Short mmCIF file of C-alpha atoms in Angstrom, two decimals:
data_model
loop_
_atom_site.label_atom_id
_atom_site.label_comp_id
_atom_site.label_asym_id
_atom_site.label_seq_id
_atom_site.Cartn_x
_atom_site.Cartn_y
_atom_site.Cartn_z
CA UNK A 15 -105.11 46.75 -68.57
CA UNK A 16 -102.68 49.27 -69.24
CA UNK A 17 -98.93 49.02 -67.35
CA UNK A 18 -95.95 50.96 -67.25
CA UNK A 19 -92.05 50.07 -66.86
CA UNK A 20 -88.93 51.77 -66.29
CA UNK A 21 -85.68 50.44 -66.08
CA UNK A 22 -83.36 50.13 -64.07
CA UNK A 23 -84.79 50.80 -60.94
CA UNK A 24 -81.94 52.40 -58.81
CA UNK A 25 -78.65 53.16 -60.45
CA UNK A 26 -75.24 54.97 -59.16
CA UNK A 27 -73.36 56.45 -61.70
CA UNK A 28 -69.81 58.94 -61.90
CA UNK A 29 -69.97 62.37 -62.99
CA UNK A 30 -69.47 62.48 -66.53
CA UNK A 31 -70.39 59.38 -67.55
CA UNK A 32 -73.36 58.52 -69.82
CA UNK A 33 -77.12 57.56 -68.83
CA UNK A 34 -80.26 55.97 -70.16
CA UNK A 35 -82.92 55.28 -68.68
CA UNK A 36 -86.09 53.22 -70.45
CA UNK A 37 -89.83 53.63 -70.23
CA UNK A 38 -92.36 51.22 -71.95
CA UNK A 39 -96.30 51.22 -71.68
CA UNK A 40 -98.23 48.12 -72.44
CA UNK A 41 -101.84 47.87 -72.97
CA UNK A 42 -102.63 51.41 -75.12
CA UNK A 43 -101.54 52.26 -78.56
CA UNK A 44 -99.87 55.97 -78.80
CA UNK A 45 -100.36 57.09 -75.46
CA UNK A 46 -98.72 60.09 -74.49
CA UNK A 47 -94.97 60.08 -73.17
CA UNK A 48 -93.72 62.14 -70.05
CA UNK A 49 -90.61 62.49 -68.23
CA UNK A 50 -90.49 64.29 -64.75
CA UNK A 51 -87.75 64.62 -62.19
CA UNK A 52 -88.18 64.73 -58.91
CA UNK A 53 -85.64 66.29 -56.45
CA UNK A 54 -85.01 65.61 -52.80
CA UNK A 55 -87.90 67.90 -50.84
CA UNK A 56 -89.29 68.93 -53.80
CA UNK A 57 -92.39 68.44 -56.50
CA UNK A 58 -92.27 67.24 -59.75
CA UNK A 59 -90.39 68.97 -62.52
CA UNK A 60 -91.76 68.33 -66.07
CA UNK A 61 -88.61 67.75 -68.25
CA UNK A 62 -90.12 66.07 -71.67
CA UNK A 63 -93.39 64.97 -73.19
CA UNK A 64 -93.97 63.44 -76.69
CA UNK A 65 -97.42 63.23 -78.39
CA UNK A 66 -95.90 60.80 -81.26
CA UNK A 67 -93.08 58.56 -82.45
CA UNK A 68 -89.72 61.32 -82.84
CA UNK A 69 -91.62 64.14 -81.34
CA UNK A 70 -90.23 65.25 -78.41
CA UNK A 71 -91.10 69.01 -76.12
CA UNK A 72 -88.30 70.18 -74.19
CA UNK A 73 -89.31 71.69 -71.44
CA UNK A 74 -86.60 73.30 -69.77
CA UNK A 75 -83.04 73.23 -70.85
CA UNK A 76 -80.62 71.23 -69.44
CA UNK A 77 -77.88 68.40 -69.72
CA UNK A 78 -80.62 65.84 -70.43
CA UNK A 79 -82.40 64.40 -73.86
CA UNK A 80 -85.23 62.01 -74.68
CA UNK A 81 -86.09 60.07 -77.44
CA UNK A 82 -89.07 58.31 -78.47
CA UNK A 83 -88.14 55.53 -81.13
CA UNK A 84 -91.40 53.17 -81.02
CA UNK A 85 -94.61 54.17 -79.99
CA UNK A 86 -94.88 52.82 -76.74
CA UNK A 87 -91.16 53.59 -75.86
CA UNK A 88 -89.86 56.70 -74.21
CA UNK A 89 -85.72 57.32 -73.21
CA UNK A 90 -84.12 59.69 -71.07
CA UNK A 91 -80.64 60.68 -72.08
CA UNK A 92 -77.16 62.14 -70.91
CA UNK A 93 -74.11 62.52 -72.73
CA UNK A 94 -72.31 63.54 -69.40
CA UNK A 95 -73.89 63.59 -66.22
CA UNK A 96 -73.73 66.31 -63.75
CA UNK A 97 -74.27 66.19 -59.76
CA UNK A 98 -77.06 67.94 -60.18
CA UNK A 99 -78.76 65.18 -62.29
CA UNK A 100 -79.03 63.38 -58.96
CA UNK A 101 -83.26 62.47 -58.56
CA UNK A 102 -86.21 60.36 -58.64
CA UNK A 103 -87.25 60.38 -62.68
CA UNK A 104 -90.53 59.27 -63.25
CA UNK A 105 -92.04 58.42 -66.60
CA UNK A 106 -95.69 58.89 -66.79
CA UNK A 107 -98.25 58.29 -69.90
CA UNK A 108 -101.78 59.62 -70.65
CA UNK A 109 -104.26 59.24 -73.40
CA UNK A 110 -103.85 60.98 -76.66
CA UNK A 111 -107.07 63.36 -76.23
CA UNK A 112 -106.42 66.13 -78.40
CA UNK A 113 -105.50 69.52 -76.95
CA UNK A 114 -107.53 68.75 -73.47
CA UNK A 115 -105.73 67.21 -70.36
CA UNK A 116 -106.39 63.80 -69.33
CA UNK A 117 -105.01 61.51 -66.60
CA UNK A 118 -101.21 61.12 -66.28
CA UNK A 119 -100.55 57.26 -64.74
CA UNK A 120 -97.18 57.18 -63.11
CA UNK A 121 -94.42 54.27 -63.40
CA UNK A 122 -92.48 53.27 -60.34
CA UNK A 123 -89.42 55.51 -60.80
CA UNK A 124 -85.53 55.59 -61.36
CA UNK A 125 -83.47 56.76 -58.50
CA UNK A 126 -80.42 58.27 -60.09
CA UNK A 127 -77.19 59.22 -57.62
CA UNK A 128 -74.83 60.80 -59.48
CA UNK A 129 -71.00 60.62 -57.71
CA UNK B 24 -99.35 81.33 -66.32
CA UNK B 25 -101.01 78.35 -64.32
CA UNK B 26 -99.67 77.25 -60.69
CA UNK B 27 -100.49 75.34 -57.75
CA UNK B 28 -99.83 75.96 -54.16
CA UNK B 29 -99.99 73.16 -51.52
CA UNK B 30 -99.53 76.24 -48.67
CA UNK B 31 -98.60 72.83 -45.97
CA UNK B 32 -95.14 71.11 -46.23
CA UNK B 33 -95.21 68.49 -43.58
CA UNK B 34 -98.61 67.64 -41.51
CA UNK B 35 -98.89 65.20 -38.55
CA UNK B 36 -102.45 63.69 -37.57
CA UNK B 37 -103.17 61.29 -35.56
CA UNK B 38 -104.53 57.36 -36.56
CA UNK B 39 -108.29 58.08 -36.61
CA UNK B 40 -108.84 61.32 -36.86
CA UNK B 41 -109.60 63.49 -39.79
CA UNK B 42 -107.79 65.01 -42.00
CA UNK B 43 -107.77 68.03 -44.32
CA UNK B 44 -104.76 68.79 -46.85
CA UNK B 45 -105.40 72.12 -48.98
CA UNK B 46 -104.54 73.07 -52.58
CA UNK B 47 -104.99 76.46 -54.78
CA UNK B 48 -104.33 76.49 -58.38
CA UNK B 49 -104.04 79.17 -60.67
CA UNK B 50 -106.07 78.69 -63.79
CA UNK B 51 -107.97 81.29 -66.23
CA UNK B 52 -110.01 78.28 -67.53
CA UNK B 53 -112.29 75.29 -66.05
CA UNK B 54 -109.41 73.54 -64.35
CA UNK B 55 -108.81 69.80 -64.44
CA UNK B 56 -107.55 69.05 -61.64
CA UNK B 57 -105.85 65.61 -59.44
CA UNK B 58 -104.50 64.42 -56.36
CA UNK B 59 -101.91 61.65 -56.43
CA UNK B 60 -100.37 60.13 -53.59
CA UNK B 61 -96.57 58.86 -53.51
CA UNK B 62 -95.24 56.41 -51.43
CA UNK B 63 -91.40 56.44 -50.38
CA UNK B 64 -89.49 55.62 -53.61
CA UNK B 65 -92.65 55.01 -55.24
CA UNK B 66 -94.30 56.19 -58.32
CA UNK B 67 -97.51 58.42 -57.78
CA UNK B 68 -101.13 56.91 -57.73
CA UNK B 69 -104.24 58.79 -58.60
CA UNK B 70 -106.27 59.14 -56.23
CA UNK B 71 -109.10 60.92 -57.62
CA UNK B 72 -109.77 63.67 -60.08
CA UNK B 73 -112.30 66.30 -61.36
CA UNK B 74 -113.38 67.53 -65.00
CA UNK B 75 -116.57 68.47 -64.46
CA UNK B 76 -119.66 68.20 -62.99
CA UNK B 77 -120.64 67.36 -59.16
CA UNK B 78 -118.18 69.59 -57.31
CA UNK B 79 -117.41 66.94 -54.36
CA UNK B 80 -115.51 63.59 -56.23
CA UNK B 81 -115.04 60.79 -54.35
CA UNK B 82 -111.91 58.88 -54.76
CA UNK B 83 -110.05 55.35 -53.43
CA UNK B 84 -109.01 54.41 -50.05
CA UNK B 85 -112.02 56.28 -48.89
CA UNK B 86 -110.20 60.14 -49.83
CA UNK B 87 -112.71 62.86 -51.39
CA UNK B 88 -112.00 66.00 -52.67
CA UNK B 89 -114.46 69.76 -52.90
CA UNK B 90 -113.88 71.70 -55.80
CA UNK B 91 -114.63 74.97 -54.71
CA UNK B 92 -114.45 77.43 -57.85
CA UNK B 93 -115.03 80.81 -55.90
CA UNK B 94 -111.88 79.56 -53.37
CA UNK B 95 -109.75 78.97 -56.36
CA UNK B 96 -109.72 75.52 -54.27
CA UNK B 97 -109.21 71.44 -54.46
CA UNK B 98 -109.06 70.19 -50.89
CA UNK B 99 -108.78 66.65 -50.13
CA UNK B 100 -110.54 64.79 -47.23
CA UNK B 101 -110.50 61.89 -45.54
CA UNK B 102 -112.88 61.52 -42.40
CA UNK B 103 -110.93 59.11 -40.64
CA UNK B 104 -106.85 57.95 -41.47
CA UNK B 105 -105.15 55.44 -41.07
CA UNK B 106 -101.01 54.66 -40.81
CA UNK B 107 -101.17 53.43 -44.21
CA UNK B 108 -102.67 56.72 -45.48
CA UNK B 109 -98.36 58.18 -44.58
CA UNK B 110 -97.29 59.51 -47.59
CA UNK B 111 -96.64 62.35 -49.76
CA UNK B 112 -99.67 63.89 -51.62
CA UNK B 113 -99.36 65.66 -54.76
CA UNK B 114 -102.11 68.41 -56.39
CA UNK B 115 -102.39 69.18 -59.83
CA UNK B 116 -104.05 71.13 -62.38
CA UNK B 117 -103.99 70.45 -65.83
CA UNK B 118 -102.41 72.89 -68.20
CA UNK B 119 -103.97 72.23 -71.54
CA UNK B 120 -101.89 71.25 -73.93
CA UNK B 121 -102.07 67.66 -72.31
CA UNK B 122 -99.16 68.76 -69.43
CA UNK B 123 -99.88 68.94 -65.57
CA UNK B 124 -98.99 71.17 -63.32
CA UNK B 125 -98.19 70.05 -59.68
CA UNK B 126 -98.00 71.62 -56.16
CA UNK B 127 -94.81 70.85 -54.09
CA UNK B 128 -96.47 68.80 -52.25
CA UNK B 129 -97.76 67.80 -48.49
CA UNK B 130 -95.71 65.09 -46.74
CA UNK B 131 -98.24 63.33 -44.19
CA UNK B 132 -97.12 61.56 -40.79
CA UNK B 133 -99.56 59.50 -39.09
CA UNK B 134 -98.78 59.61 -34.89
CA UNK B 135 -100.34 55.90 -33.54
#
């Protein structure tokens, strides 16, 4: 069966400093890649997906980056973080399935407080 | 462009009776569409979905959902809750392109 992981699970951090966060799926071969955010009180913000090893979709701009370097692999980025990076970041994967939508499974989160 | 609209915020029901939490979507095609439900600090589970088909979809922990196409509407169900069923639920359609669109959600609070 298929799982997902993200690391670390809770982390405090200053303003300015860097961040990465990690997401690996087990149990599918190139799976789809998402990164969401989730504010305080509020839904889920889609930030990045990635169809494919070093293809990455921005999808709104901001202080954040992703990266995909394996298949199965997905980062989330900052140079310097900003208080308003504070959230809940979820990583999420779905089968590849062409251009139709298919099932997004969640991982259990980040919590990110930024100081 | 696509959207979802969860028009309740916060609901309260009480342990046994039933319970009703609405979604609209926005969609020019056949929609896909989900409910997940989210735990405090939690990732989100799937509860159930639709694609196509029979228009009521029964999903786990005894939820079901209507797809109601004239409505624009994806309402979830659950004859009977219990506390464990406290949580936030999320709707969501999905956007082609392999991306989903979610409501802001409906926070649920079970009274005993």
């Amino acid at each position: 069966s298929q799982t997902i992981h993200q690391w670390p699970a809770t982390l405090v951090q200053p303003v300015g400093s860097p961040l990465s966060l990690e997401c690996t799926v087990e149990g599918t071969s190139n799976p789809n890649l998402y990164w969401y955010r989730q504010a305080a009180g509020r839904g889920l913000q889609l930030l990045f997906y990635s169809v494919g090893i070093g293809q990455i979709s921005s999808e709104v701009p901001q202080n954040l980056s992703a990266s995909r370097p394996q298949d199965r692999q997905f980062i989330l980025s900052s140079k310097k973080l900003l208080l308003s990076d504070s959230g809940f970041y979820l990583c999420a994967w779905s089968v590849r399935a062409g251009g139709s939508t298919d099932t997004q499974y969640f991982g259990p989160g980040t919590r990110l407080t930024v100081l | 462009a696509q959207s979802v609209t969860q028009p309740d915020i916060h609901i309260t029901v009480s342990e046994g009776a039933s319970l009703e939490l609405r979604c609209n979507y926005s969609y020019g095609a056949t929609p896909y569409l989900f409910w997940y439900v989210q735990s405090p600090g939690q990732g989100l589970q799937l509860l159930l979905k639709y694609f196509s088909g029979d228009t009521l979809v029964q999903g786990i922990k005894g939820f079901e959902a209507e797809f109601k196409r004239s409505q624009s509407s994806f309402n979830l169900r659950k004859p009977s809750v219990h506390w464990s069923d406290a949580a936030e639920y999320f709707c969501a359609v999905g956007q082609g392109a392999q991306k989903l669109v979610f409501g802001q959600g409906t926070r649920l609070t079970i009274n005993p």
